[in-house]
C-alpha positions as a Python dict, from the first residue, in 0.01 Angstrom:
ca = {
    (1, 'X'): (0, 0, 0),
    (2, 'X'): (-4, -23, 383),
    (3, 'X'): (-181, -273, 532),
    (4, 'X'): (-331, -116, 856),
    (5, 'X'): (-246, -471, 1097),
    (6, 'X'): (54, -460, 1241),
    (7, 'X'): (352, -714, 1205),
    (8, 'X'): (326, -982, 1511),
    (9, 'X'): (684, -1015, 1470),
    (10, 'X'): (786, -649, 1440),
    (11, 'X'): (939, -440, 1759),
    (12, 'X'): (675, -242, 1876),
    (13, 'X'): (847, 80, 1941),
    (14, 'X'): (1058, 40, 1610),
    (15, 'X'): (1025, 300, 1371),
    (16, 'X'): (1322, 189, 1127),
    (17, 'X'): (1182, -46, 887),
    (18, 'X'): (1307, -404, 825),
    (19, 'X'): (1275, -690, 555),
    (20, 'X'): (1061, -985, 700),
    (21, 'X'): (1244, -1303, 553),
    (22, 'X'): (1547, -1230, 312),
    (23, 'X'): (1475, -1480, 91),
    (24, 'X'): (1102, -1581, 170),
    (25, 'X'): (994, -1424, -158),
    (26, 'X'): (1229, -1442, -408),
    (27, 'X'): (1021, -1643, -624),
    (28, 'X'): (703, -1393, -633),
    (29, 'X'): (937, -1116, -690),
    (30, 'X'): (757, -900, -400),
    (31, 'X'): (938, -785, -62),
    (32, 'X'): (749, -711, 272),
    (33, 'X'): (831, -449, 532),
    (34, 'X'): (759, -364, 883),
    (35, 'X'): (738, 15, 894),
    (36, 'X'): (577, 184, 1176),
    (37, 'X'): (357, -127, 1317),
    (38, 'X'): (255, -144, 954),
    (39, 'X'): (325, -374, 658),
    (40, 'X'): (456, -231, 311),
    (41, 'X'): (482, -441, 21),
    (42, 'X'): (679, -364, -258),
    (43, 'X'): (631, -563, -620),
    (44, 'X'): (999, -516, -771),
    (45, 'X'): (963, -461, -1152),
    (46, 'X'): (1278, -520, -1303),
    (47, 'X'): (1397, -411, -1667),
    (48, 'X'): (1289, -113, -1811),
    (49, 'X'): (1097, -11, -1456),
    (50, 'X'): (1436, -131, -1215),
    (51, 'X'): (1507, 282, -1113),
    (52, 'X'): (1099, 335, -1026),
    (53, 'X'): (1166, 11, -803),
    (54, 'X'): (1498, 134, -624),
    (55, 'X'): (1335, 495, -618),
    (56, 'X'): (1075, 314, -408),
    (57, 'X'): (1242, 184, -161),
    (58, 'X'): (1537, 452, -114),
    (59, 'X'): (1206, 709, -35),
    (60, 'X'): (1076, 456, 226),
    (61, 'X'): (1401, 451, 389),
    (62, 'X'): (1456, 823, 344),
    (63, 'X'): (1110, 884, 541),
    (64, 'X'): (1222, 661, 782),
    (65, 'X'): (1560, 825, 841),
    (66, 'X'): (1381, 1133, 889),
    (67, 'X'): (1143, 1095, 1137),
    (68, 'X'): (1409, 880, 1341),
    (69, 'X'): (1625, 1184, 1337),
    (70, 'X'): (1355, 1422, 1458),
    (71, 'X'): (1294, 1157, 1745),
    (72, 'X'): (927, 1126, 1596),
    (73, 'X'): (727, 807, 1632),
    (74, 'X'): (527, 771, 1280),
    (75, 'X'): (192, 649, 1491),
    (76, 'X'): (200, 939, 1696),
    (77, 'X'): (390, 891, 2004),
    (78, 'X'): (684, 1113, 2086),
    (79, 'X'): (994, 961, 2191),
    (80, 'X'): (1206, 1241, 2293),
    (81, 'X'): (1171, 1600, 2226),
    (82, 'X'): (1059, 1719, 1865),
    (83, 'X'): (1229, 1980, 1755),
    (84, 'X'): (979, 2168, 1473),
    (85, 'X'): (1126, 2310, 1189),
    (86, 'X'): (1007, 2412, 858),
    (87, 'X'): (883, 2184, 641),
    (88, 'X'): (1096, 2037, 362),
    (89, 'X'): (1009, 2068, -18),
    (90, 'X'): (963, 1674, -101),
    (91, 'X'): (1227, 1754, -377),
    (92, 'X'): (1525, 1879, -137),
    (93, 'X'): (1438, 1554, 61),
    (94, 'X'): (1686, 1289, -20),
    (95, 'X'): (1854, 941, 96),
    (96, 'X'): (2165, 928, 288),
    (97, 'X'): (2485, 885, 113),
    (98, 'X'): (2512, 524, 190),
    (99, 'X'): (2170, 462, 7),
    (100, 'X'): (2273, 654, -315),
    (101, 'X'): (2303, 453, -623),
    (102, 'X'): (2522, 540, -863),
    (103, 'X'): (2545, 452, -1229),
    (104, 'X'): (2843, 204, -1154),
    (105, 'X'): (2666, 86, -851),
    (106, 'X'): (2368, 24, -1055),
    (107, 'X'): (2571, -181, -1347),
    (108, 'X'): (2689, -395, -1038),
    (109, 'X'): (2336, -453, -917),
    (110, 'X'): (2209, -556, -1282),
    (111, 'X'): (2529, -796, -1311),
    (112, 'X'): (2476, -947, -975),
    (113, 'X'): (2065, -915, -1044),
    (114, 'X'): (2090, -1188, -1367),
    (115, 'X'): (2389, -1374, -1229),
    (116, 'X'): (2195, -1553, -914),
    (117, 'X'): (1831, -1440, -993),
    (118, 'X'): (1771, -1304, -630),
    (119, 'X'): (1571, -1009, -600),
    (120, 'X'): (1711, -646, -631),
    (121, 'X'): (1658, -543, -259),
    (122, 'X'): (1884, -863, -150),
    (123, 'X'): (2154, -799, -455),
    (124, 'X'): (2209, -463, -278),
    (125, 'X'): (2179, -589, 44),
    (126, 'X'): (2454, -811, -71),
    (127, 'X'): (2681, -521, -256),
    (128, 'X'): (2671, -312, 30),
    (129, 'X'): (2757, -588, 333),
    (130, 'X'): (3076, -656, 99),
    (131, 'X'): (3172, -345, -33),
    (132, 'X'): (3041, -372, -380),
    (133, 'X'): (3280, -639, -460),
    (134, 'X'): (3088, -870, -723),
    (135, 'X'): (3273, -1189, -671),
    (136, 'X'): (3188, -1172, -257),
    (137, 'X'): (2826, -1030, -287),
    (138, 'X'): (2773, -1337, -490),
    (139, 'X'): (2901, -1613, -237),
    (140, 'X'): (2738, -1418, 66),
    (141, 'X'): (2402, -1441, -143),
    (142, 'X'): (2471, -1827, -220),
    (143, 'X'): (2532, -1841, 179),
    (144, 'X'): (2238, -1652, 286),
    (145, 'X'): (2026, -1864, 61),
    (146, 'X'): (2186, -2193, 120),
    (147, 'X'): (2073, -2144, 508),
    (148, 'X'): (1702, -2019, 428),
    (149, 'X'): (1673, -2325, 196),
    (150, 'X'): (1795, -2573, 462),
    (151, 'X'): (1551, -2397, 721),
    (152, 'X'): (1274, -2437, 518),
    (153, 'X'): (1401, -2768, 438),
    (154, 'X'): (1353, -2901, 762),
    (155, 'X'): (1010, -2740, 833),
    (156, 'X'): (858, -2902, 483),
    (157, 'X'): (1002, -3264, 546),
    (158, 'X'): (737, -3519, 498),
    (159, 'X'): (479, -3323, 313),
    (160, 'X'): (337, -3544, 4),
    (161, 'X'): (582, -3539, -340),
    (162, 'X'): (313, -3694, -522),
    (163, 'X'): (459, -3422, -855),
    (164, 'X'): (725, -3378, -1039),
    (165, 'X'): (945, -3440, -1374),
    (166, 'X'): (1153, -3759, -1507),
    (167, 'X'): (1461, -3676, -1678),
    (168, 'X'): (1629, -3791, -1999),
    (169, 'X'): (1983, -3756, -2066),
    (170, 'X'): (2188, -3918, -2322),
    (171, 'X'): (2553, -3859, -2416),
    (172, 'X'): (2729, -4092, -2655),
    (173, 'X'): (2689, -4436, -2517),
    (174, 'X'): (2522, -4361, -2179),
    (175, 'X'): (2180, -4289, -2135),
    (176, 'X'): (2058, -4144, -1779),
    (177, 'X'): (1716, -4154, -1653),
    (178, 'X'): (1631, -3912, -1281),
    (179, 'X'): (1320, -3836, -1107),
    (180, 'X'): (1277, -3522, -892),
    (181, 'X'): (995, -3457, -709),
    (182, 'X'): (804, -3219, -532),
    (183, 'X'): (445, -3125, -408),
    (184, 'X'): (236, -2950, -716),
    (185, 'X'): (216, -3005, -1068),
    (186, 'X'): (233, -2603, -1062),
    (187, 'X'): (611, -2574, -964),
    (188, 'X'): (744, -2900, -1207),
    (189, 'X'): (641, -2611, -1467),
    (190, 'X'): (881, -2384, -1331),
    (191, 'X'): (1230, -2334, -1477),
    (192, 'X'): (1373, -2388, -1144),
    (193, 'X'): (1238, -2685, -1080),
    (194, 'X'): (1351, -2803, -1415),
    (195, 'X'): (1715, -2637, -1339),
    (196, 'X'): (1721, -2878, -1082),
    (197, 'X'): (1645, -3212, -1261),
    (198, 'X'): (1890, -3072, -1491),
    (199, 'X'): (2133, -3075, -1246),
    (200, 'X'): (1999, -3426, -1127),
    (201, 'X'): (2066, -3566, -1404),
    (202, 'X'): (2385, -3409, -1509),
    (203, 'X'): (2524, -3521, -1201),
    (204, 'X'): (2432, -3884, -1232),
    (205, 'X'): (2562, -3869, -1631),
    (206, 'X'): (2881, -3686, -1478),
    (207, 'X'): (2879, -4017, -1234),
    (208, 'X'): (2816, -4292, -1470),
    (209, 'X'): (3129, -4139, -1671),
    (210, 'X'): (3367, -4167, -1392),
    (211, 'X'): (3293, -4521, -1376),
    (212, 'X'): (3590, -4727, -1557),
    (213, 'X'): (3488, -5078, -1675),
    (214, 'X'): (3576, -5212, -2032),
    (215, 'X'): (3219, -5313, -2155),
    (216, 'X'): (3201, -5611, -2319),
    (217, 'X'): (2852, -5596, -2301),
    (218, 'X'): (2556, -5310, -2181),
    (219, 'X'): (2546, -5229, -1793),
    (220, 'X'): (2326, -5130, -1598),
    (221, 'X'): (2301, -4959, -1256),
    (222, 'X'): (2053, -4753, -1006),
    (223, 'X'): (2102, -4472, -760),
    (224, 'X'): (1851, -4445, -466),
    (225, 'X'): (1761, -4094, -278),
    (226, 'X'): (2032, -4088, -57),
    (227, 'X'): (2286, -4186, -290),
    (228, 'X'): (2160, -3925, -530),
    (229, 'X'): (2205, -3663, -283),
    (230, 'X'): (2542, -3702, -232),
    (231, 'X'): (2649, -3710, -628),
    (232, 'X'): (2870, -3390, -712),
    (233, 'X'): (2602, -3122, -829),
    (234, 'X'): (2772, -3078, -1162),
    (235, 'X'): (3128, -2901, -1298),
    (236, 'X'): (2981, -2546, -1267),
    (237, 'X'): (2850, -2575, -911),
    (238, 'X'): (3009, -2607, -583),
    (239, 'X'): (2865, -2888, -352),
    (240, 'X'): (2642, -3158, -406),
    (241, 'X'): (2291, -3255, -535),
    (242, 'X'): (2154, -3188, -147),
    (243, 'X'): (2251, -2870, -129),
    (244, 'X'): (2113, -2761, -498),
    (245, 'X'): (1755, -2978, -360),
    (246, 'X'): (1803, -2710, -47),
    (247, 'X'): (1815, -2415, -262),
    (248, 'X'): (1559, -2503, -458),
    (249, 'X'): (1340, -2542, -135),
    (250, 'X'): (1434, -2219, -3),
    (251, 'X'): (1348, -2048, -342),
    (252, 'X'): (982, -2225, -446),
    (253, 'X'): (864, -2276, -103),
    (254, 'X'): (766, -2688, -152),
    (255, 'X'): (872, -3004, -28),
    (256, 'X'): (1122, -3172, -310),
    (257, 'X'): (1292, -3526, -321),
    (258, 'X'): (1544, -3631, -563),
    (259, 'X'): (1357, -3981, -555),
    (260, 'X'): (1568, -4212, -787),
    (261, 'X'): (1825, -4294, -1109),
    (262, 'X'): (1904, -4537, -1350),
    (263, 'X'): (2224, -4489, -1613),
    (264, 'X'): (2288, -4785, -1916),
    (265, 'X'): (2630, -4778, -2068),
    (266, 'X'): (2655, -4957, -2424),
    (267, 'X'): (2930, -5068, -2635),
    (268, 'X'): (2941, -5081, -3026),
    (269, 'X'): (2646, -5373, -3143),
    (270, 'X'): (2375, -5252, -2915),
    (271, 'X'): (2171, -4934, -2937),
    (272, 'X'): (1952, -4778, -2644),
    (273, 'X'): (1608, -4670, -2775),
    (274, 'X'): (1385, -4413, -2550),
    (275, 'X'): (1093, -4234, -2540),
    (276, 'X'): (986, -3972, -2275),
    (277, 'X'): (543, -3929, -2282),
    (278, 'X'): (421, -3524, -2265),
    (279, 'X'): (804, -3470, -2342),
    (280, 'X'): (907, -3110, -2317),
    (281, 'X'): (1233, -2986, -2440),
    (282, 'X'): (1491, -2850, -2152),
    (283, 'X'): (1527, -2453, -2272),
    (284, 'X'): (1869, -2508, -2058),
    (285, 'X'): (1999, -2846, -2251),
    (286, 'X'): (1889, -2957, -2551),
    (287, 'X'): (1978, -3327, -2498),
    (288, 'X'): (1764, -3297, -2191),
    (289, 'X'): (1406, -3427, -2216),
    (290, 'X'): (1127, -3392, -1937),
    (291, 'X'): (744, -3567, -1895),
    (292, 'X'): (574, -3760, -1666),
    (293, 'X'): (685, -4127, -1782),
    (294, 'X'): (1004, -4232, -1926),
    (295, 'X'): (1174, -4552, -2067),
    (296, 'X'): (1506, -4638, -2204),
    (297, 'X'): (1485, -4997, -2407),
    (298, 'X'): (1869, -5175, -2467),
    (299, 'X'): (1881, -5358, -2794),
    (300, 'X'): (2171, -5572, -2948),
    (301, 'X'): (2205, -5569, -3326),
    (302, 'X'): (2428, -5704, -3510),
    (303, 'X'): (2465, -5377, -3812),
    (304, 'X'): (2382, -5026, -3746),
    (305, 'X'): (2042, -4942, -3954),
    (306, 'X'): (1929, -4606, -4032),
    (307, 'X'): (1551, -4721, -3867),
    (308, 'X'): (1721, -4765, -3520),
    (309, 'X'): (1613, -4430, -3397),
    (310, 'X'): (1239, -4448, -3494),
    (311, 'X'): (1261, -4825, -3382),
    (312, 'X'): (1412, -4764, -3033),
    (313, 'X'): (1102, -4468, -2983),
    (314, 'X'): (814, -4748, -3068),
    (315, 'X'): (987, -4985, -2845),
    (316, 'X'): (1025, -4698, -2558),
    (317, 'X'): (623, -4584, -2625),
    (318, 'X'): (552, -4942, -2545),
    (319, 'X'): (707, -4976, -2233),
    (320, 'X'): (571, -4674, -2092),
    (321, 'X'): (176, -4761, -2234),
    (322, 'X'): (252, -5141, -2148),
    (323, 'X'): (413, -5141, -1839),
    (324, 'X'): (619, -5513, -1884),
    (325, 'X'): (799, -5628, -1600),
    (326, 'X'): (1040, -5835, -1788),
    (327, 'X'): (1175, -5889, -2097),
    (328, 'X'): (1046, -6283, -2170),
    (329, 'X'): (1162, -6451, -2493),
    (330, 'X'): (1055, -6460, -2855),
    (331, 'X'): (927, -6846, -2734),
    (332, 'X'): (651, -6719, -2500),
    (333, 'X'): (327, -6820, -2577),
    (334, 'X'): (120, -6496, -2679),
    (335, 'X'): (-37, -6309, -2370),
    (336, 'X'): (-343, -6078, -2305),
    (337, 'X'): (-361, -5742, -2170),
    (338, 'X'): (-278, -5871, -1821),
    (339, 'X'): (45, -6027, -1962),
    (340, 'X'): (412, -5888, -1785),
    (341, 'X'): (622, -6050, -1995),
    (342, 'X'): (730, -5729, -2271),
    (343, 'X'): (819, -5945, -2585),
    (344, 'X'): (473, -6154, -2503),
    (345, 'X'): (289, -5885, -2476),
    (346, 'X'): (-1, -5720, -2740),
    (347, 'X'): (224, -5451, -2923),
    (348, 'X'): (103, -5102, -2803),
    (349, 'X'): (39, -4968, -3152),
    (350, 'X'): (-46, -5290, -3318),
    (351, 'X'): (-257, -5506, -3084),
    (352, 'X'): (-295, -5768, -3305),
    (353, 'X'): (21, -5936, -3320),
    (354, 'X'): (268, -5951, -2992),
    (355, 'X'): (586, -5706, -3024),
    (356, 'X'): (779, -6019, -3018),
    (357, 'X'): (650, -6022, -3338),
    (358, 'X'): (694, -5677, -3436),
    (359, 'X'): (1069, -5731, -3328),
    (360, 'X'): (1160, -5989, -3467),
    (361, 'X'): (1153, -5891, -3811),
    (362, 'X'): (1379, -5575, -3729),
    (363, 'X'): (1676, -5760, -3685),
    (364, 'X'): (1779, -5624, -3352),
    (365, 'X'): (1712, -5837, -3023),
    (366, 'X'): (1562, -5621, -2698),
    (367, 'X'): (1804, -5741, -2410),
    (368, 'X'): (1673, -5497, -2095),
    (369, 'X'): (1505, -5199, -2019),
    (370, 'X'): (1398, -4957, -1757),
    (371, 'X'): (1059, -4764, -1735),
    (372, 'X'): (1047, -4476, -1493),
    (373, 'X'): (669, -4360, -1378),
    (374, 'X'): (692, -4000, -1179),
    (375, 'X'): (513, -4018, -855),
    (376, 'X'): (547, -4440, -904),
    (377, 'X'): (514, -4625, -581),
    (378, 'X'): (401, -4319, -340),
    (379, 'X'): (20, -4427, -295),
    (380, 'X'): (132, -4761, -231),
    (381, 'X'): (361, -4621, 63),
    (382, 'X'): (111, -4384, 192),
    (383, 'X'): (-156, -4721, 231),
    (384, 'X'): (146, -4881, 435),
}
């Protein structure tokens, strides 16, 4: 378990151990110490195995306690007087009262445990700085955490964000689309990551809402990075969208941007069709989609038909496969594959007729649309 090199940032004459980085590895679920010149590491299994993993550590402090009290450097170097005595049966040997858990202290640790997800050794770092009170032990975690994310915010700034998720939400008549990104295809698995488009885009649905217009007709609207950042991060969490991107940061150790939005608001007589490519269900919202590509299509009809759904997902597929870069009319001559123009261009699934054509029989008109590719535009800035 020890690792025989010694800690370059560890007091040399320090015998007491100490956690290197509170929150450094909250995500891996392991916690290092300096003990002795040497480095422990401890894999915290939670669950059935969460007493082995408190036993653990209380006997590493315990040991340490001892030979501090017996004035005993651990590598061999006296630093004061040792007074022998008999040695103690490794059952009398116990933790000082302030490291005792007890069953009510443990209920508080699980509580505080699957409230915030940080590790066990920082939950009872927490419990004890604020007298086991749940309610502060929670806030001085969020604290602790907000700083480490911010720190290693600033030391991963302009590393690549080539990765990431797009984000589909759609309440009623408003439809959001978000990207987040970060650095590996790796963590826009993780549920953290995804906890944090969720927020993304709950914030810019929450945002969209507040706006106040009588529609007469759809609108449209975009939110860059920076205006992103500063959107409220949601009605159950304090702060904004920057500070959520922070603790993400802190807690999956990569470089993350929340790169862009777009929201469309409908009234009754149009219909917004999407479709989201290598879409994965949110296990957090279930009107929340995730992929790679994303599109939201705005149609006007004049009756509501019971195809609209399955219509508005073709038209959304074709976007994303297509890539238009306008809408064009029904008049447009027919185009090739290099055509921009949507309504000109060969229909995705059907290339032999134009999805003008494949429209137009429908009885709906497409008026707009927005496609959303994650990772879009970054190659292009890096040649710049």
């Amino acid at each position: 378990m020890a690792d025989p090199r010694a800690d370059p940032e560890s007091e040399p004459e320090s015998v007491f151990p100490r956690e290197v980085g509170l929150f450094a590895d909250s995500y891996s679920e392991k916690s290092r110490f300096c003990f002795c010149g040497h480095v422990l590491s401890i894999t915290q299994n939670f669950g059935s195995r969460l007493g082995v993993a408190a036993r653990v550590w209380d006997a590493a402090l315990s040991l340490c306690n001892y030979f501090e009290s017996q004035n005993v450097d651990f590598r061999g170097k006296k630093a004061g007087p040792l007074l022998l005595q008999a040695p103690q049966p490794w059952h009398t040997f116990h933790a000082g009262t302030w490291l005792s858990v007890s069953a009510s202290s443990k209920e508080l640790l699980m509580k505080l445990r699957r409230k915030t997800g940080h590790s066990f050794v920082n939950c009872k770092k927490a419990l004890q700085a604020c007298g086991e009170d749940l309610k502060q032990a929670e806030s001085w975690l969020h604290e602790q955490a907000q700083k480490e994310g911010w720190s290693k915010a600033a030391k991963l700034h302009g590393r690549k964000t080539r990765q990431g998720l797009i984000g589909l939400l759609q309440e009623g008549n408003t439809t959001v689309l978000v990207e987040v990104n970060c650095e590996t295809d790796f963590v826009s698995r993780n549920l953290k990551f995804q906890q944090l488009v969720q927020q993304v885009a709950l914030g810019t649905m929450l945002h969209c809402q507040s706006l106040k217009d009588q529609l007469s007709t759809y609108s449209k609207g975009f939110l860059n990075s920076s205006e992103l950042c500063g959107l409220r991060a949601g009605p159950d969490r304090e702060g904004c969208l920057k500070d959520q991107l922070a603790l993400a940061i802190g807690k999956l150790g990569e470089n993350m941007t929340l790169k862009r939005a777009a929201w469309v608001k409908v009234p009754s007589g149009f219909y917004v069709g999407s479709y989201v490519h290598g879409a994965t269900h949110s296990p957090l919202l279930h009107n929340l989609v995730l992929g790679k590509y994303g599109a939201v299509v705005v149609c006007e009809t004049s009756e509501q038909k019971a195809n609209l759904e399955d219509l508005g997902r073709r038209l959304g597929q074709h976007v994303v496969g297509m890539a238009p870069l306008s809408v064009g009319s029904l008049d447009d001559e027919p185009g090739g594959e290099a055509e921009t123009k949507m309504l000109s261009q060969p229909y995705l699934l059907d290339p032999s007729i134009t999805l003008g054509q494949y429209v137009q029989p429908q009885g709906v008109s497409v008026v707009d649309f927005v496609r959303f590719e994650c990772g879009e535009g970054e190659e292009a800035e890096e040649v710049e």
